Coordinates of C-alpha atoms in Angstrom, one line a residue:
M1 CA 0.5 13.2 16.9
S2 CA -1.4 16.3 16.3
S3 CA -2.1 15.4 12.7
L4 CA -3.9 12.4 13.7
R5 CA -6.9 14.6 14.6
R6 CA -7.5 15.4 10.9
F7 CA -8.3 11.8 10.0
V8 CA -11.6 11.0 8.4
C9 CA -12.1 8.1 10.5
L10 CA -15.5 6.5 10.1
A11 CA -16.7 8.5 7.0
V12 CA -13.4 7.9 5.2
H13 CA -13.7 4.2 5.8
D14 CA -16.6 4.3 3.1
T15 CA -14.6 6.4 0.6
C16 CA -10.9 5.6 0.8
M17 CA -10.9 1.8 1.1
C18 CA -10.3 -0.5 -1.8
T19 CA -13.4 -0.3 -4.0
T20 CA -14.9 -2.4 -6.8
F21 CA -15.8 -2.4 -10.4
G22 CA -19.3 -3.9 -10.1
R23 CA -22.7 -3.6 -11.3
K24 CA -23.9 -3.1 -7.5
S25 CA -21.3 -0.4 -6.7
L26 CA -23.1 2.9 -6.9
L27 CA -20.6 5.3 -5.2
L28 CA -19.9 9.0 -5.7
V29 CA -16.2 8.5 -6.8
Q30 CA -16.9 7.8 -10.6
P31 CA -19.0 8.8 -13.6
A32 CA -21.9 6.5 -14.4
K33 CA -19.7 4.9 -17.1
Y34 CA -17.3 3.5 -14.6
N35 CA -18.0 1.8 -11.4
S36 CA -15.8 2.2 -8.3
L37 CA -12.5 0.4 -7.6
R38 CA -10.7 -2.1 -5.3
S39 CA -12.4 -5.3 -6.5
L40 CA -12.9 -4.4 -10.2
R41 CA -15.7 -6.9 -10.3
T42 CA -16.9 -7.2 -13.8
S43 CA -20.4 -7.6 -15.3
A44 CA -19.4 -10.9 -17.0
S45 CA -18.4 -12.5 -13.7
R46 CA -21.8 -13.9 -13.1
Y47 CA -21.3 -16.0 -16.3
S48 CA -17.7 -16.8 -15.9
R49 CA -17.4 -17.2 -12.1
W50 CA -17.3 -20.9 -11.6
P51 CA -18.7 -22.6 -14.7
T52 CA -19.4 -26.3 -14.9
Y53 CA -16.8 -28.1 -16.9
K54 CA -18.6 -30.7 -19.2
N55 CA -16.4 -32.6 -21.5
S56 CA -13.4 -30.9 -20.2
K57 CA -12.2 -33.6 -17.5
M58 CA -12.8 -31.0 -14.8
K59 CA -9.7 -29.1 -15.8
P60 CA -9.8 -25.5 -14.8
R61 CA -9.9 -23.0 -17.7
T62 CA -9.5 -19.3 -18.0
D63 CA -12.1 -17.2 -19.5
A64 CA -11.8 -13.8 -20.8
A65 CA -14.1 -11.3 -18.9
E66 CA -15.1 -7.8 -19.9
T67 CA -13.7 -4.7 -18.4
P68 CA -14.9 -0.9 -18.6
F69 CA -12.1 -0.5 -21.2
E70 CA -12.6 -1.1 -25.0
N71 CA -11.2 -4.1 -26.3
I72 CA -9.4 -5.1 -23.0
K73 CA -10.2 -8.5 -21.5
I74 CA -9.2 -9.9 -18.1
D75 CA -8.3 -13.5 -17.1
G76 CA -11.3 -15.0 -15.4
G77 CA -12.6 -18.4 -14.4
P78 CA -12.1 -20.8 -11.4
V79 CA -8.9 -20.8 -9.3
G80 CA -8.1 -23.6 -6.9
L81 CA -6.4 -23.3 -3.6
S82 CA -3.2 -25.0 -5.2
N83 CA -2.8 -21.9 -7.3
L84 CA -2.0 -19.7 -4.1
W85 CA 1.1 -21.4 -3.3
K86 CA 3.2 -19.2 -5.6
P87 CA 1.5 -16.0 -4.2
L88 CA 2.0 -17.2 -0.6
G89 CA 5.7 -17.8 -1.3
F90 CA 5.9 -14.3 -2.9
T91 CA 4.4 -12.8 0.0
I92 CA 6.7 -14.4 2.4
F93 CA 9.8 -13.5 0.4
F94 CA 8.7 -10.0 -0.3
S95 CA 7.8 -9.3 3.3
S96 CA 11.0 -10.6 4.5
A97 CA 13.2 -8.8 2.0
S98 CA 11.4 -5.6 2.8
F99 CA 12.4 -5.7 6.4
A100 CA 15.9 -6.9 5.7
G101 CA 16.4 -4.2 3.3
A102 CA 15.0 -1.7 5.8
A103 CA 17.4 -2.9 8.5
I104 CA 20.3 -2.5 6.0
W105 CA 19.1 0.8 4.8
Q106 CA 19.0 2.0 8.6
Y107 CA 22.6 0.7 9.2
E108 CA 23.8 2.5 6.0
N109 CA 22.1 5.8 7.1
M110 CA 23.7 5.4 10.7
R111 CA 27.0 4.6 9.2
A112 CA 26.9 7.6 6.9
K113 CA 26.1 9.9 9.9
A114 CA 28.9 8.5 11.8
I115 CA 31.3 9.1 8.9
A116 CA 30.2 12.7 8.6
L117 CA 30.7 13.4 12.1
V118 CA 34.1 11.7 12.1
K119 CA 35.5 13.4 8.9
K120 CA 33.6 16.6 9.0
P121 CA 34.1 17.1 5.1
V122 CA 34.4 20.8 4.7
G123 CA 35.0 20.4 1.1
W124 CA 31.7 18.7 0.7
M125 CA 29.9 21.5 2.4
D126 CA 31.7 24.0 0.1
G127 CA 30.6 22.1 -3.0
R128 CA 27.0 21.8 -1.7
T129 CA 26.9 25.5 -1.3
H130 CA 28.3 26.1 -4.8
R131 CA 25.6 23.8 -6.3
V132 CA 22.8 25.7 -4.6
K133 CA 24.2 28.9 -5.9
K134 CA 24.3 27.5 -9.4
W135 CA 20.7 26.3 -9.4
G136 CA 19.7 29.5 -8.0
K137 CA 16.7 30.7 -5.8
W138 CA 14.4 27.9 -6.9
R139 CA 16.8 25.2 -5.7
Q140 CA 17.3 27.1 -2.4
E141 CA 13.5 27.2 -1.8
M142 CA 13.2 23.5 -2.6
N143 CA 16.0 22.6 -0.3
S144 CA 14.4 24.8 2.5
W145 CA 11.1 23.2 2.0
W146 CA 12.3 19.6 2.1
N147 CA 14.5 20.3 5.1
G148 CA 11.4 21.6 6.8
L149 CA 9.5 18.5 6.4
T150 CA 9.2 15.8 9.1
E151 CA 10.5 12.3 8.6
G152 CA 7.0 11.2 8.1
Q153 CA 6.4 13.8 5.3
R154 CA 9.6 12.9 3.6
I155 CA 8.3 9.3 3.3
F156 CA 4.8 10.3 2.3
F157 CA 5.6 12.6 -0.7
P158 CA 7.6 10.0 -2.7
L159 CA 4.8 7.4 -2.0
C160 CA 2.2 9.9 -3.1
F161 CA 4.2 10.8 -6.3
A162 CA 4.4 7.2 -7.2
N163 CA 0.7 6.8 -6.8
L164 CA 0.1 9.9 -9.0
L165 CA 2.4 8.6 -11.8
V166 CA 0.3 5.3 -11.9
F167 CA -2.9 7.3 -11.7
V168 CA -1.7 9.2 -14.8
A169 CA -0.7 6.0 -16.6
W170 CA -4.3 4.9 -16.2
R171 CA -5.4 7.7 -18.3
I172 CA -3.3 6.7 -21.3
P173 CA -5.5 4.5 -23.4
R174 CA -2.5 2.7 -25.0
L175 CA -1.3 1.8 -21.5
Q176 CA -4.6 0.4 -20.2
G177 CA -4.0 -3.2 -21.1
T178 CA -0.7 -3.3 -19.3
M179 CA -2.3 -1.5 -16.3
V180 CA -5.1 -4.1 -16.0
R181 CA -2.7 -6.9 -16.2
Y182 CA 0.2 -5.7 -13.9
F183 CA -1.4 -3.0 -11.8
C184 CA -4.5 -5.0 -10.7
S185 CA -4.2 -8.1 -8.6
N186 CA -6.3 -11.0 -9.8
P187 CA -6.1 -14.7 -8.5
A188 CA -7.2 -15.8 -11.9
S189 CA -4.6 -14.0 -13.8
R190 CA -1.4 -15.6 -15.6
T191 CA 0.7 -12.9 -13.8
L192 CA 0.0 -13.5 -10.0
C193 CA 2.8 -12.0 -8.0
W194 CA 4.0 -8.7 -9.1
P195 CA 0.5 -7.2 -9.3
M196 CA 0.1 -8.0 -5.7
F197 CA 2.7 -5.3 -5.0
L198 CA 2.0 -2.8 -8.0
S199 CA -1.7 -2.8 -7.4
T200 CA -1.0 -1.0 -4.1
F201 CA 0.1 1.9 -6.0
S202 CA -2.8 1.9 -8.4
H203 CA -6.0 4.0 -8.4
Y204 CA -8.3 4.8 -11.3
S205 CA -10.6 7.0 -9.5
A206 CA -9.4 10.5 -8.5
F207 CA -11.4 10.5 -5.4
H208 CA -10.2 7.1 -4.4
L209 CA -6.6 8.4 -4.8
F210 CA -7.3 11.6 -2.9
A211 CA -8.9 9.8 0.1
N212 CA -6.2 7.2 0.3
M213 CA -3.5 9.8 0.2
Y214 CA -5.3 12.0 2.8
V215 CA -5.4 9.2 5.3
L216 CA -1.8 8.1 4.6
H217 CA -0.6 11.7 5.0
S218 CA -2.5 12.0 8.4
F219 CA -1.0 9.1 10.0
S220 CA 2.3 8.8 8.4
S221 CA 4.1 11.3 10.7
G222 CA 2.9 9.6 13.9
A223 CA 3.9 6.1 12.4
V224 CA 7.2 7.2 11.3
A225 CA 7.9 8.9 14.6
A226 CA 7.1 5.6 16.5
L227 CA 8.8 3.2 13.9
S228 CA 11.5 5.2 12.1
K229 CA 11.2 5.8 8.3
E230 CA 12.9 2.6 7.3
Q231 CA 10.8 0.3 9.4
F232 CA 7.7 2.3 8.3
L233 CA 8.4 1.8 4.8
A234 CA 8.9 -1.9 5.2
L235 CA 5.7 -2.1 7.1
Y236 CA 3.8 -0.2 4.4
L237 CA 5.2 -2.3 1.4
S238 CA 4.8 -5.7 3.2
A239 CA 1.1 -4.8 4.1
G240 CA 0.3 -4.1 0.7
V241 CA 1.4 -7.5 -0.5
I242 CA -0.1 -9.3 2.6
S243 CA -3.4 -7.5 1.9
S244 CA -3.3 -8.6 -1.7
F245 CA -2.8 -12.3 -0.6
S246 CA -5.8 -12.0 1.8
S247 CA -7.9 -10.7 -1.0
Y248 CA -6.7 -13.7 -3.2
L249 CA -7.4 -16.2 -0.5
F250 CA -11.0 -14.9 0.2
K251 CA -11.9 -14.7 -3.6
V252 CA -10.6 -18.4 -4.1
V253 CA -12.4 -19.6 -1.1
T254 CA -15.8 -17.9 -1.8
S255 CA -15.5 -18.6 -5.6
Q256 CA -15.6 -14.7 -6.3
P257 CA -12.7 -13.9 -8.6
G258 CA -12.2 -10.4 -9.6
L259 CA -9.7 -7.6 -9.9
S260 CA -8.4 -5.5 -7.2
L261 CA -6.4 -2.3 -6.8
G262 CA -5.8 0.5 -4.2
A263 CA -3.3 1.5 -1.5
S264 CA -6.2 0.8 1.2
G265 CA -4.7 -2.5 2.5
A266 CA -1.3 -1.0 3.3
I267 CA -2.8 2.1 4.8
M268 CA -5.1 0.0 7.1
A269 CA -1.8 -1.5 8.3
V270 CA -0.4 2.0 9.2
L271 CA -3.8 3.1 10.8
A272 CA -4.1 -0.2 12.8
Y273 CA -0.5 0.2 14.0
V274 CA -1.1 3.8 15.2
C275 CA -4.5 3.1 16.7
T276 CA -3.1 0.1 18.7
K277 CA 0.1 2.0 19.7
F278 CA -1.6 5.0 20.8
P279 CA -5.3 3.8 21.6
D280 CA -6.0 7.0 23.7
T281 CA -5.2 9.3 20.9
K282 CA -8.4 11.4 20.1
L283 CA -9.6 11.3 16.5
S284 CA -12.2 13.2 14.8
I285 CA -14.1 13.2 11.6
I286 CA -13.1 16.0 9.0
F287 CA -16.8 17.3 8.6
L288 CA -17.6 16.9 12.3
P289 CA -14.6 18.3 14.2
F290 CA -16.5 18.6 17.4
F291 CA -17.0 14.8 17.5
T292 CA -14.0 13.0 18.9
F293 CA -13.4 9.4 20.0
P294 CA -10.4 7.2 21.0
A295 CA -8.3 5.8 18.2
G296 CA -8.6 2.3 19.9
T297 CA -12.3 2.5 19.4
A298 CA -12.0 3.7 15.8
I299 CA -9.9 0.8 14.7
K300 CA -12.3 -1.8 16.3
V301 CA -15.3 -0.1 14.6
I302 CA -13.7 0.0 11.1
M303 CA -12.5 -3.8 11.5
G304 CA -16.0 -4.6 12.6
L305 CA -17.5 -3.0 9.4
D306 CA -15.0 -4.9 7.2
A307 CA -15.8 -8.2 9.1
A308 CA -19.6 -7.6 8.4
G309 CA -18.7 -6.9 4.9
I310 CA -17.1 -10.2 4.4
L311 CA -19.9 -12.1 6.3
L312 CA -22.6 -10.3 4.5
R313 CA -20.9 -10.4 1.1
W314 CA -20.9 -6.7 0.4
K315 CA -19.5 -5.9 -3.0
F316 CA -18.5 -2.3 -2.5
F317 CA -15.0 -2.7 -1.1
D318 CA -12.4 -5.4 -0.7
H319 CA -13.0 -6.1 2.8
A320 CA -10.7 -9.1 3.1
A321 CA -7.7 -6.9 1.9
H322 CA -8.7 -4.3 4.6
L323 CA -8.8 -6.9 7.3
G324 CA -5.5 -8.6 6.1
G325 CA -3.7 -5.2 6.3
A326 CA -5.3 -4.2 9.6
A327 CA -4.5 -7.5 11.2
F328 CA -0.9 -7.3 10.0
G329 CA -0.6 -3.8 11.5
I330 CA -1.8 -4.8 14.8
A331 CA 0.4 -8.1 15.0
W332 CA 3.4 -5.9 14.1
C333 CA 2.6 -3.4 16.9
N334 CA 2.2 -6.2 19.4
W335 CA 4.8 -8.8 18.4
G336 CA 6.6 -7.9 15.2
N337 CA 8.7 -5.0 16.4
T338 CA 9.7 -7.0 19.5
Y339 CA 10.5 -10.4 18.2
I340 CA 11.6 -9.4 14.6
W341 CA 12.9 -6.0 14.2
Q342 CA 14.7 -6.0 17.6
K343 CA 16.2 -9.1 16.7
R344 CA 18.0 -7.9 13.7
E345 CA 21.6 -7.7 15.0
P346 CA 22.7 -11.1 13.3
L347 CA 21.7 -9.6 9.9
L348 CA 23.4 -6.3 10.6
H349 CA 26.5 -8.1 11.7
W350 CA 26.5 -10.2 8.7
W351 CA 26.3 -7.1 6.4
H352 CA 28.8 -5.3 8.4
E353 CA 31.3 -8.0 7.9
L354 CA 30.3 -8.4 4.2
R355 CA 31.1 -4.8 3.3
G356 CA 34.5 -4.9 5.2
G357 CA 33.7 -4.1 8.8
R358 CA 35.3 -0.7 8.7
I359 CA 34.2 3.0 8.5
N360 CA 36.1 4.3 5.5

């Protein structure tokens, strides 16, 4: 848990969280041409937010809104609560599938270890040594580096790499239309479900990406040590979708449609889990290392700021997504691990019988 001390607790909250494209967003993370990200609110939203439908029999319509990119429009206009049934079903299905897949993944890993101990495949070890020699010194160094990582770091680096790939894709002009459609969640979009997941890997600002990955790296080792890598990944992916749904719900209820992207909702779940599980752990701010405070206090302050952001309608961050992710992390720490993850034996028994029930 020593890595937790490097977390940029309160200061990072105002830089790494999901941010917005909006005319009121004046952060230091973007050039003047672009405003900051996780709500990607457009300047045209004040005209297309909830228009009056004359001569339209009150049927909702979708208007095209402007984006910071040339010749790219986003779906806008009013969205009713009935439009959230599909995202709700996707959230339940995706979260359930994530934890079921994680349980099966953990079973397969344990099975593979058991087979290796029983059979002790000397030939496999010889072949592995041969392949290392074939690739040379570079391969040996990479294997040595990877084997020296903690379980948390082995989960973090693939996640970070996926975020970097999406960040690079944002830089390709030909792909920006696709990125806006599939890697930004928007309750008014014709594509509702998959962007709830894909947007959690999406960052347009380099500073936004760096801050989120820094916080995830700081907390991933502690969370994986407490949860296991399989359960951690399920928590992270599920929290990303749950936080997106929380954002959808808030935007629909408050009549404030807009785009969202960023890993902050999922990271907030990890942060909330660690702070709830280890409330007495001392955290510090990166620029003020001499100032420390308990993790339990830190998560209360962060959630308090997000609650204030919702009540006061702050436009800088997607506070609803933050609160949704944090609430899920706390709920999983208090109840989910005990009443869901620890009750996975029937699923594992079914999977064991399905694949033959033997070690072979």
